[in-house]
Short mmCIF file of C-alpha atoms in Angstrom, two decimals:
data_model
loop_
_atom_site.label_atom_id
_atom_site.label_comp_id
_atom_site.label_asym_id
_atom_site.label_seq_id
_atom_site.Cartn_x
_atom_site.Cartn_y
_atom_site.Cartn_z
CA UNK A 9 0.00 0.00 0.00
CA UNK A 10 1.41 3.39 -0.98
CA UNK A 11 -0.55 5.14 1.77
CA UNK A 12 -1.47 3.83 5.20
CA UNK A 13 -5.13 3.10 5.88
CA UNK A 14 -5.39 5.94 8.37
CA UNK A 15 -4.14 8.52 5.85
CA UNK A 16 -7.01 7.70 3.48
CA UNK A 17 -9.53 7.67 6.31
CA UNK A 18 -8.28 11.05 7.55
CA UNK A 19 -8.64 12.58 4.08
CA UNK A 20 -12.33 11.63 4.17
CA UNK A 21 -12.56 13.06 7.68
CA UNK A 22 -11.07 16.41 6.63
CA UNK A 23 -13.73 16.77 3.96
CA UNK A 24 -16.38 16.15 6.62
CA UNK A 25 -14.80 18.68 8.98
CA UNK A 26 -14.82 21.34 6.26
CA UNK A 27 -18.49 20.74 5.46
CA UNK A 28 -19.94 20.26 8.93
CA UNK A 29 -20.26 23.37 11.16
CA UNK A 30 -18.16 23.07 14.30
CA UNK A 31 -21.05 24.28 16.43
CA UNK A 32 -23.18 21.36 15.26
CA UNK A 33 -20.47 18.82 16.10
CA UNK A 34 -19.84 20.46 19.46
CA UNK A 35 -23.53 20.17 20.33
CA UNK A 36 -23.20 16.36 20.26
CA UNK A 37 -19.70 16.30 21.76
CA UNK A 38 -18.04 15.22 18.53
CA UNK A 39 -14.29 15.98 18.31
CA UNK A 40 -12.03 14.06 15.95
CA UNK A 41 -8.73 12.43 16.82
CA UNK A 42 -5.59 13.52 14.99
CA UNK A 43 -3.66 10.96 12.93
CA UNK A 44 -0.64 11.19 15.24
CA UNK A 45 -2.73 10.68 18.38
CA UNK A 46 -4.62 7.76 16.83
CA UNK A 47 -1.36 6.05 15.85
CA UNK A 48 0.05 6.49 19.33
CA UNK A 49 -3.11 5.14 20.95
CA UNK A 50 -2.96 2.06 18.72
CA UNK A 51 0.70 1.57 19.67
CA UNK A 52 -0.20 1.43 23.37
CA UNK A 53 -1.77 -2.02 23.06
CA UNK A 54 0.44 -4.97 23.95
CA UNK A 55 1.52 -7.26 21.07
CA UNK A 56 -1.48 -9.48 20.29
CA UNK A 57 -1.33 -13.17 21.15
CA UNK A 58 -4.42 -14.35 19.24
CA UNK A 59 -4.99 -15.20 15.59
CA UNK A 60 -8.54 -13.83 15.70
CA UNK A 61 -8.80 -10.39 17.32
CA UNK A 62 -12.07 -8.61 18.15
CA UNK A 63 -11.99 -4.81 18.32
CA UNK A 64 -14.62 -2.39 19.63
CA UNK A 65 -14.66 1.31 18.70
CA UNK A 66 -17.62 3.00 20.48
CA UNK A 67 -18.47 6.47 19.22
CA UNK A 68 -16.28 5.70 16.23
CA UNK A 69 -16.91 8.84 14.17
CA UNK A 70 -15.25 8.46 10.78
CA UNK A 71 -13.19 5.41 11.87
CA UNK A 72 -9.82 7.08 12.48
CA UNK A 73 -9.02 4.96 15.55
CA UNK A 74 -10.13 1.76 13.85
CA UNK A 75 -7.87 2.55 10.91
CA UNK A 76 -4.95 3.19 13.25
CA UNK A 77 -5.45 -0.17 14.97
CA UNK A 78 -5.67 -2.09 11.70
CA UNK A 79 -2.57 -0.27 10.45
CA UNK A 80 -0.79 -1.31 13.63
CA UNK A 81 -1.67 -4.96 12.99
CA UNK A 82 -0.68 -5.10 9.30
CA UNK A 83 2.68 -6.75 9.99
CA UNK A 84 1.60 -8.88 12.93
CA UNK A 85 2.99 -12.42 12.67
CA UNK A 86 0.15 -13.65 14.90
CA UNK A 87 -3.12 -11.98 13.86
CA UNK A 88 -4.90 -13.54 10.88
CA UNK A 89 -8.38 -12.06 11.21
CA UNK A 90 -9.82 -8.85 12.73
CA UNK A 91 -13.48 -8.46 13.67
CA UNK A 92 -14.40 -4.78 14.07
CA UNK A 93 -17.51 -3.48 15.83
CA UNK A 94 -18.28 0.24 15.61
CA UNK A 95 -21.02 2.15 17.40
CA UNK A 96 -22.12 5.39 15.76
CA UNK A 97 -25.44 7.26 15.62
CA UNK A 98 -24.61 10.50 13.79
CA UNK A 99 -26.45 10.42 10.47
CA UNK A 100 -23.96 12.94 9.08
CA UNK A 101 -20.87 10.83 9.70
CA UNK A 102 -22.30 7.31 9.25
CA UNK A 103 -21.91 7.24 5.44
CA UNK A 104 -18.24 8.27 5.79
CA UNK A 105 -17.65 5.63 8.47
CA UNK A 106 -19.13 2.89 6.31
CA UNK A 107 -17.08 3.92 3.29
CA UNK A 108 -13.94 3.99 5.39
CA UNK A 109 -14.60 0.58 6.92
CA UNK A 110 -15.20 -0.89 3.49
CA UNK A 111 -11.94 0.64 2.27
CA UNK A 112 -10.11 -0.84 5.27
CA UNK A 113 -11.62 -4.26 4.62
CA UNK A 114 -10.62 -4.24 0.94
CA UNK A 115 -7.11 -2.90 1.45
CA UNK A 116 -5.93 -4.52 4.66
CA UNK A 117 -3.29 -7.22 4.36
CA UNK A 118 -5.14 -9.08 7.13
CA UNK A 119 -8.67 -10.45 6.81
CA UNK A 120 -11.15 -7.88 8.19
CA UNK A 121 -14.87 -8.02 8.88
CA UNK A 122 -16.85 -5.19 10.37
CA UNK A 123 -20.22 -4.35 11.87
CA UNK A 124 -21.69 -0.88 12.40
CA UNK A 125 -24.27 -0.70 15.18
CA UNK A 126 -26.46 2.38 14.73
CA UNK A 127 -27.76 2.38 18.30
CA UNK A 128 -27.09 4.46 21.39
CA UNK A 129 -23.99 2.81 22.85
CA UNK A 130 -25.11 3.37 26.44
CA UNK A 131 -28.84 2.71 26.42
CA UNK A 132 -28.66 -0.30 24.12
CA UNK A 133 -26.51 -2.13 26.69
CA UNK A 134 -27.79 -0.73 29.97
CA UNK A 135 -29.65 -3.92 30.92
CA UNK A 136 -26.44 -5.90 30.46
CA UNK A 137 -24.40 -3.37 32.47
CA UNK A 138 -26.89 -3.19 35.32
CA UNK A 139 -27.60 -6.93 35.33
CA UNK A 140 -31.37 -6.53 35.07
CA UNK A 141 -33.78 -9.33 34.24
CA UNK A 142 -33.63 -8.20 30.58
CA UNK A 143 -29.84 -8.57 30.44
CA UNK A 144 -28.05 -10.67 27.87
CA UNK A 145 -26.67 -13.71 29.75
CA UNK A 146 -23.57 -13.60 27.53
CA UNK A 147 -22.92 -9.96 26.53
CA UNK A 148 -20.32 -9.27 23.86
CA UNK A 149 -16.75 -8.96 25.09
CA UNK A 150 -13.80 -7.68 23.04
CA UNK A 151 -10.04 -8.17 22.99
CA UNK A 152 -9.30 -4.49 22.34
CA UNK A 153 -11.51 -1.48 23.03
CA UNK A 154 -10.36 1.90 21.72
CA UNK A 155 -12.27 5.16 21.81
CA UNK A 156 -12.35 8.92 21.65
CA UNK A 157 -15.77 9.16 23.33
CA UNK A 158 -18.09 12.16 23.04
CA UNK A 159 -17.28 14.99 25.45
CA UNK A 160 -20.68 16.32 26.43
CA UNK A 161 -22.31 17.21 29.73
CA UNK A 162 -25.79 15.78 30.06
CA UNK A 163 -28.64 16.33 32.51
CA UNK A 164 -28.96 14.11 35.57
CA UNK A 165 -32.23 12.81 34.15
CA UNK A 166 -30.86 12.22 30.63
CA UNK A 167 -31.60 8.71 29.38
CA UNK A 168 -27.89 7.82 29.32
CA UNK A 169 -27.41 8.92 32.94
CA UNK A 170 -30.47 7.06 34.22
CA UNK A 171 -29.28 4.00 32.30
CA UNK A 172 -26.08 3.83 34.39
CA UNK A 173 -27.05 5.11 37.86
CA UNK A 174 -24.29 3.17 39.62
CA UNK A 175 -21.56 5.36 38.07
CA UNK A 176 -23.42 8.71 38.05
CA UNK A 177 -23.42 11.44 40.66
CA UNK A 178 -24.09 15.11 40.12
CA UNK A 179 -23.74 16.43 36.57
CA UNK A 180 -22.64 13.52 34.35
CA UNK A 181 -20.67 13.60 31.11
CA UNK A 182 -20.99 11.14 28.25
CA UNK A 183 -17.25 10.50 28.17
CA UNK A 184 -17.12 8.69 31.50
CA UNK A 185 -20.28 6.69 30.76
CA UNK A 186 -18.61 5.51 27.54
CA UNK A 187 -15.44 4.67 29.48
CA UNK A 188 -17.30 2.61 32.09
CA UNK A 189 -19.27 0.78 29.39
CA UNK A 190 -16.06 0.20 27.43
CA UNK A 191 -14.54 -1.49 30.45
CA UNK A 192 -17.70 -3.57 30.82
CA UNK A 193 -17.32 -4.66 27.18
CA UNK A 194 -13.67 -5.63 27.65
CA UNK A 195 -12.75 -9.31 27.78
CA UNK A 196 -10.99 -10.38 30.99
CA UNK A 197 -7.77 -10.85 29.01
CA UNK A 198 -8.23 -7.72 26.88
CA UNK A 199 -6.99 -4.11 26.91
CA UNK A 200 -8.67 -0.74 26.41
CA UNK A 201 -7.22 2.62 25.37
CA UNK A 202 -9.32 5.78 25.72
CA UNK A 203 -8.53 9.47 25.22
CA UNK A 204 -10.59 11.41 27.76
CA UNK A 205 -10.51 14.61 29.86
CA UNK A 206 -8.52 14.62 33.09
CA UNK A 207 -11.45 15.84 35.18
CA UNK A 208 -12.49 12.36 36.40
CA UNK A 209 -9.23 11.82 38.31
CA UNK A 210 -10.47 13.69 41.40
CA UNK A 211 -13.57 15.25 42.91
CA UNK A 212 -16.85 13.98 44.32
CA UNK A 213 -18.78 14.04 41.03
CA UNK A 214 -16.64 11.22 39.64
CA UNK A 215 -16.44 9.11 42.82
CA UNK A 216 -18.83 6.39 41.62
CA UNK A 217 -17.12 6.24 38.24
CA UNK A 218 -13.69 5.83 39.85
CA UNK A 219 -15.08 3.17 42.18
CA UNK A 220 -16.31 1.16 39.19
CA UNK A 221 -13.22 1.80 37.09
CA UNK A 222 -10.78 0.56 39.73
CA UNK A 223 -12.97 -2.17 41.17
CA UNK A 224 -13.30 -3.75 37.72
CA UNK A 225 -10.18 -2.61 35.87
CA UNK A 226 -6.48 -2.02 36.43
CA UNK A 227 -4.69 1.11 35.26
CA UNK A 228 -1.58 0.27 33.22
CA UNK A 229 -0.55 3.52 31.52
CA UNK A 230 -1.43 7.22 31.47
CA UNK A 231 -0.21 9.54 28.73
CA UNK A 232 -0.17 13.27 29.48
CA UNK A 233 0.04 16.24 27.14
CA UNK A 234 2.07 19.24 28.33
CA UNK A 235 0.16 21.64 26.06
CA UNK A 236 -3.53 21.17 26.71
CA UNK A 237 -4.53 23.20 23.64
CA UNK A 238 -2.61 21.00 21.20
CA UNK A 239 -4.41 17.68 21.60
CA UNK A 240 -7.31 18.53 19.29
CA UNK A 241 -5.62 21.38 17.43
CA UNK A 242 -7.99 21.41 14.46
CA UNK A 243 -10.94 21.41 16.85
CA UNK A 244 -9.89 24.35 19.10
CA UNK A 245 -10.57 22.28 22.21
CA UNK A 246 -9.12 23.81 25.39
CA UNK A 247 -9.32 20.75 27.61
CA UNK A 248 -6.89 18.97 29.88
CA UNK A 249 -6.84 15.62 28.06
CA UNK A 250 -5.11 12.32 28.83
CA UNK A 251 -4.89 8.85 27.31
CA UNK A 252 -5.41 5.86 29.59
CA UNK A 253 -4.70 2.17 29.07
CA UNK A 254 -6.48 -0.37 31.26
CA UNK A 255 -7.00 -4.10 31.54
CA UNK A 256 -8.71 -6.51 33.94
CA UNK A 257 -5.58 -8.34 35.07
CA UNK A 258 -5.69 -7.18 38.69
CA UNK A 259 -1.88 -6.86 38.51
CA UNK A 260 -1.40 -3.40 39.99
CA UNK A 261 2.31 -3.28 40.74
CA UNK A 262 3.06 -0.09 38.81
CA UNK A 263 1.71 2.41 36.31
CA UNK A 264 3.63 3.73 33.33
CA UNK A 265 3.33 7.53 33.02
CA UNK A 266 4.34 8.97 29.65
CA UNK A 267 4.32 12.59 28.57
CA UNK A 268 4.57 14.46 25.25
CA UNK A 269 4.29 18.10 24.34
CA UNK A 270 1.44 17.79 21.86
CA UNK A 271 -0.39 15.45 19.49
CA UNK A 272 2.42 15.71 16.93
CA UNK A 273 5.38 15.13 19.22
CA UNK A 274 5.15 11.42 20.05
CA UNK A 275 8.77 10.85 19.07
CA UNK A 276 9.89 12.89 22.08
CA UNK A 277 8.27 11.14 25.03
CA UNK A 278 9.36 11.08 28.67
CA UNK A 279 8.47 8.02 30.72
CA UNK A 280 8.43 7.00 34.38
CA UNK A 281 7.25 3.86 36.19
CA UNK A 282 5.38 4.70 39.40
CA UNK A 283 4.10 2.35 42.12
CA UNK A 284 0.36 1.78 41.67
CA UNK A 285 -0.34 2.79 45.27
CA UNK A 286 1.22 6.21 44.59
CA UNK A 287 -1.06 6.81 41.59
CA UNK A 288 -4.46 5.50 42.75
CA UNK A 289 -4.68 6.82 46.29
CA UNK A 290 -7.03 6.52 49.25
CA UNK A 291 -10.69 5.58 49.62
CA UNK A 292 -11.61 8.34 47.15
CA UNK A 293 -9.36 6.62 44.55
CA UNK A 294 -7.95 9.95 43.39
CA UNK A 295 -5.49 9.58 40.51
CA UNK A 296 -2.20 11.44 40.98
CA UNK A 297 -0.53 12.30 37.70
CA UNK A 298 3.21 12.47 38.33
CA UNK A 299 5.61 13.10 35.45
CA UNK A 300 9.01 12.98 37.15
CA UNK A 301 10.96 11.55 40.07
CA UNK A 302 10.74 14.98 41.70
CA UNK A 303 6.93 14.86 41.66
CA UNK A 304 7.01 11.28 42.95
CA UNK A 305 9.13 12.57 45.85
CA UNK A 306 6.37 15.10 46.59
CA UNK A 307 3.83 12.29 46.94
CA UNK A 308 6.18 10.31 49.13
CA UNK A 309 6.66 13.31 51.42
CA UNK A 310 2.90 13.52 51.86
CA UNK A 311 2.57 9.81 52.60
CA UNK A 312 4.04 10.42 56.09
CA UNK A 313 0.87 12.27 57.16
CA UNK A 314 -2.23 10.22 57.86
CA UNK A 315 -4.54 13.05 58.92
CA UNK A 316 -6.85 15.25 56.87
CA UNK A 317 -8.34 18.61 57.79
CA UNK A 318 -11.64 17.09 58.96
CA UNK A 319 -9.88 14.39 61.01
CA UNK A 320 -8.15 17.12 63.09
CA UNK A 321 -11.30 19.19 63.48
CA UNK A 322 -10.87 21.62 60.58
CA UNK A 323 -12.64 21.98 57.26
CA UNK A 324 -12.33 23.97 54.06
CA UNK A 325 -15.64 25.42 52.88
CA UNK A 326 -16.63 27.54 49.90
CA UNK A 327 -17.53 31.18 50.43
CA UNK A 328 -21.21 31.73 51.19
CA UNK A 329 -22.23 34.64 48.96
CA UNK A 330 -22.75 34.38 45.21
CA UNK A 331 -22.62 38.11 44.66
CA UNK A 332 -24.44 38.35 41.33
CA UNK A 333 -27.36 36.36 42.80
CA UNK A 334 -27.42 38.43 45.99
CA UNK A 335 -27.13 41.94 44.54
CA UNK A 336 -30.12 43.22 46.53
CA UNK A 337 -28.20 42.62 49.78
CA UNK A 338 -24.89 44.22 48.68
CA UNK A 339 -23.74 47.71 49.58
CA UNK A 340 -20.76 49.80 48.50
CA UNK A 341 -20.10 51.18 51.96
CA UNK A 342 -20.83 50.50 55.62
CA UNK A 343 -24.41 51.12 56.73
CA UNK A 344 -26.49 50.07 59.70
CA UNK A 345 -27.08 46.33 59.51
CA UNK A 346 -24.19 45.58 57.12
CA UNK A 347 -20.99 43.57 57.59
CA UNK A 348 -17.79 43.16 55.51
CA UNK A 349 -17.91 40.84 52.49
CA UNK A 350 -14.50 39.32 51.76
CA UNK A 351 -13.44 38.77 48.13
CA UNK A 352 -10.27 37.31 46.62
CA UNK A 353 -9.10 40.89 46.01
CA UNK A 354 -8.80 41.32 49.76
CA UNK A 355 -5.95 38.78 49.88
CA UNK A 356 -2.81 40.91 49.86
CA UNK A 357 0.73 39.62 50.57
CA UNK A 358 -0.39 36.84 52.86
CA UNK A 359 -2.96 38.83 54.82
CA UNK A 360 -6.61 39.72 54.32
CA UNK A 361 -6.80 43.49 53.96
CA UNK A 362 -10.17 45.24 54.29
CA UNK A 363 -11.42 47.49 52.79
CA UNK A 364 -9.71 47.89 49.40
CA UNK A 365 -12.26 50.29 47.92
CA UNK A 366 -13.91 47.91 45.51
CA UNK A 367 -17.68 47.91 44.93
CA UNK A 368 -20.05 45.82 47.03
CA UNK A 369 -17.65 45.30 49.93
CA UNK A 370 -20.53 45.11 52.42
CA UNK A 371 -23.59 42.92 52.75
CA UNK A 372 -26.72 43.26 54.85
CA UNK A 373 -27.33 40.66 57.55
CA UNK A 374 -30.99 40.01 56.73
CA UNK A 375 -30.26 36.77 54.80
CA UNK A 376 -28.79 34.58 57.52
CA UNK A 377 -27.47 31.91 55.14
CA UNK A 378 -24.93 34.40 53.77
CA UNK A 379 -23.54 35.43 57.15
CA UNK A 380 -20.84 33.74 59.26
CA UNK A 381 -19.18 34.48 62.59
CA UNK A 382 -16.24 36.83 62.67
CA UNK A 383 -13.54 34.40 63.79
CA UNK A 384 -10.10 33.30 62.63
CA UNK A 385 -9.92 31.82 59.12
CA UNK A 386 -7.43 30.99 56.43
CA UNK A 387 -8.87 32.47 53.23
CA UNK A 388 -7.86 30.78 49.94
CA UNK A 389 -8.62 31.90 46.38
CA UNK A 390 -10.81 29.40 44.51
CA UNK A 391 -9.70 30.45 41.02
CA UNK A 392 -6.34 31.30 39.49
CA UNK A 393 -5.25 31.82 35.89
CA UNK A 394 -3.67 28.84 34.12
CA UNK A 395 -0.41 30.71 33.61
CA UNK A 396 -0.06 31.71 37.27
CA UNK A 397 2.77 30.03 39.12
CA UNK A 398 0.69 29.04 42.16
CA UNK A 399 -2.69 27.37 42.67
CA UNK A 400 -2.83 28.08 46.40
CA UNK A 401 -3.00 31.80 47.05
CA UNK A 402 -4.06 32.46 50.62
CA UNK A 403 -4.38 35.12 53.27
CA UNK A 404 -4.46 35.02 57.07
CA UNK A 405 -7.65 36.47 58.51
CA UNK A 406 -7.95 37.11 62.25
CA UNK A 407 -11.16 38.26 63.90
CA UNK A 408 -9.14 41.06 65.49
CA UNK A 409 -8.57 42.51 62.00
CA UNK A 410 -12.17 43.77 62.07
CA UNK A 411 -12.90 44.22 65.79
CA UNK A 412 -16.06 46.24 65.21
CA UNK A 413 -17.95 43.31 63.72
CA UNK A 414 -19.29 40.08 65.22
CA UNK A 415 -20.20 38.76 61.75
CA UNK A 416 -18.77 38.82 58.22
CA UNK A 417 -19.44 37.12 54.87
CA UNK A 418 -17.28 35.53 52.19
CA UNK A 419 -17.82 35.65 48.44
CA UNK A 420 -17.96 32.23 46.80
CA UNK A 421 -14.84 32.80 44.71
CA UNK A 422 -12.85 32.19 47.87
CA UNK A 423 -12.63 29.17 50.16
CA UNK A 424 -12.06 29.40 53.89
CA UNK A 425 -10.71 26.97 56.47
CA UNK A 426 -12.31 27.03 59.91
CA UNK A 427 -12.57 24.93 63.05
CA UNK A 428 -15.57 22.61 62.99
CA UNK A 429 -16.32 22.50 66.73
CA UNK A 430 -13.79 25.04 67.97
CA UNK A 431 -12.36 28.40 66.97
CA UNK A 432 -8.82 28.26 65.62
CA UNK A 433 -6.21 30.21 67.52
CA UNK A 434 -3.72 32.52 65.84
CA UNK A 435 -0.93 29.91 65.73
CA UNK A 436 -3.20 27.38 63.98
CA UNK A 437 -4.14 29.87 61.25
CA UNK A 438 -0.49 30.80 60.76
CA UNK A 439 0.41 27.11 60.63
CA UNK A 440 -2.18 26.47 57.93
CA UNK A 441 -0.68 29.38 56.03
CA UNK A 442 2.73 27.66 56.18
CA UNK A 443 1.21 24.54 54.61
CA UNK A 444 -0.85 26.14 51.87
CA UNK A 445 1.71 28.80 50.99
CA UNK A 446 4.49 26.21 50.65
CA UNK A 447 5.86 24.95 47.35
CA UNK A 448 5.25 21.36 48.50
CA UNK A 449 1.49 21.79 48.96
CA UNK A 450 1.16 23.71 45.71
CA UNK A 451 3.01 20.97 43.82
CA UNK A 452 0.88 18.28 45.44
CA UNK A 453 -2.34 19.97 44.41
CA UNK A 454 -1.14 20.44 40.84
CA UNK A 455 -0.39 16.71 40.65
CA UNK A 456 -3.87 15.96 41.99
CA UNK A 457 -5.86 18.47 39.98
CA UNK A 458 -5.11 19.93 36.57
CA UNK A 459 -7.76 22.63 36.75
CA UNK A 460 -7.33 26.21 37.93
CA UNK A 461 -9.98 25.81 40.64
CA UNK A 462 -9.17 24.98 44.24
CA UNK A 463 -11.80 22.40 45.13
CA UNK A 464 -12.70 22.18 48.82
CA UNK A 465 -13.61 18.48 48.60
CA UNK A 466 -10.15 17.65 47.31
CA UNK A 467 -8.36 19.87 49.83
CA UNK A 468 -10.29 18.25 52.68
CA UNK A 469 -8.95 14.87 51.51
CA UNK A 470 -5.30 16.02 51.36
CA UNK A 471 -2.89 14.73 54.02
CA UNK A 472 -1.93 17.22 56.74
CA UNK A 473 0.23 17.11 59.90
CA UNK A 474 -1.35 16.90 63.35
CA UNK A 475 -2.99 20.00 64.83
CA UNK A 476 -0.15 20.30 67.32
CA UNK A 477 2.40 20.21 64.51
CA UNK A 478 0.42 22.85 62.62
CA UNK A 479 0.50 25.07 65.72
CA UNK A 480 4.28 24.65 65.93
CA UNK A 481 4.57 25.66 62.26
CA UNK A 482 2.49 28.76 63.00
CA UNK A 483 4.58 29.71 66.02
CA UNK A 484 7.71 29.42 63.89
CA UNK A 485 6.17 31.66 61.22
CA UNK A 486 5.13 34.28 63.77
CA UNK A 487 8.75 34.59 64.86
CA UNK A 488 9.81 35.40 61.34
CA UNK A 489 9.52 38.76 59.66
CA UNK A 490 8.17 37.38 56.38
CA UNK A 491 5.23 35.42 54.97
CA UNK A 492 7.12 34.49 51.80
CA UNK A 493 7.02 31.13 50.07
CA UNK A 494 10.70 30.66 50.86
CA UNK A 495 10.15 31.09 54.59
CA UNK A 496 7.17 28.69 54.52
CA UNK A 497 9.26 26.13 52.62
CA UNK A 498 12.04 26.43 55.19
CA UNK A 499 9.68 25.99 58.14
CA UNK A 500 7.80 23.05 56.60
CA UNK A 501 11.13 21.49 55.57
CA UNK A 502 12.16 21.56 59.23
CA UNK A 503 9.11 19.47 60.13
CA UNK A 504 9.67 17.01 57.28
CA UNK A 505 13.40 16.58 57.86
CA UNK A 506 13.41 17.03 61.64
#
């Protein structure tokens, strides 16, 4: 063959991309895989050991991933026949998919048969997945499952979400329903490779999905992209995207973490083998994406601490006031019956400074759900820009900073840490500042979460020292003349190395 199968398939795909409005494809979560990414995904499968190989491509689009897999197998000394099953429902792309599959069948050096199932991939198999009385007693299982599933948020009562209630919580997304169903469809000796967003690796919304994923499957490899805007370059997708490889072996000794700059730079890949227990961590089964020995060292430093904020009587919460929904209660200046409203702009050089002469710095006390006691807090920004050096940007707030008030409020673009059943003393707040202003904690959170949002659920699950140790950190910081990152690193380093 003068051209590879995937090159011909991609030519057909480019014609489709030029004709089909991007907005229409986005509305159904349809984003196409690049040739380079498809080839790399196909290369992630282990060398096949069977003469007859069954392959599933759910949400197959124009068949780019299928073509990449068949290309990969062209020179296999083992495989003699490939059975391809594609799920696709888009009437616009189905004719292209069928033409491409027929081309692959005619031009492959290995015998190929294919089937296109024009049914909803999730709902058509939900009885099998849930084990209902209508389930197929012998549902189809495949040797290889490969997919670039649709990326689309759906309503909690969408038919796909209600079809898989055991993996859904909160606002579901089609991509993780496809991933769970793909694992269900995988043979016990098979492998699956999916390109999906990173968002599932932490957070409460994905807890049920992670439970299923790691109860049923075993993570073998994660591929990361340094430049998040270069994975789907022709699609203008700004999404933190990863590729995962899983099987059902139960052999969870280590995970291979690979990293490339973009979808066209797979010849320049860094690689590290990481113990499985350092990647899939804790009862929440958060996935920690380390890319170097230095980041692995960060995780190992944290493993010494067995406490979390809630276990020592503290908790991070999200600010109470959504200002644009509470405009009727907001005031530009102090009036009778108003209290200070703290925003992220009030965090200045490690302290909370009030006022700063911004609008709506005060809020009336008539809506009790927006008001909290004036006590000691650590205030932490919820949002930072992607290019900013730090995720944790925090300020010490002491009730004595605003002695004229018994109550305050916090805007919901900040988080705050407080005592659950007790009021934190000054040393405890300063000690928390040492932790969250340190390089170590910032690095840890970046490994845990690729987004620019500081999520209180995730922070409450992070390891922390004992409350006594936190007080000692705070006392050490009070004796210093600086709240800098360097000073916090030095103080925390004394605890770690002491």
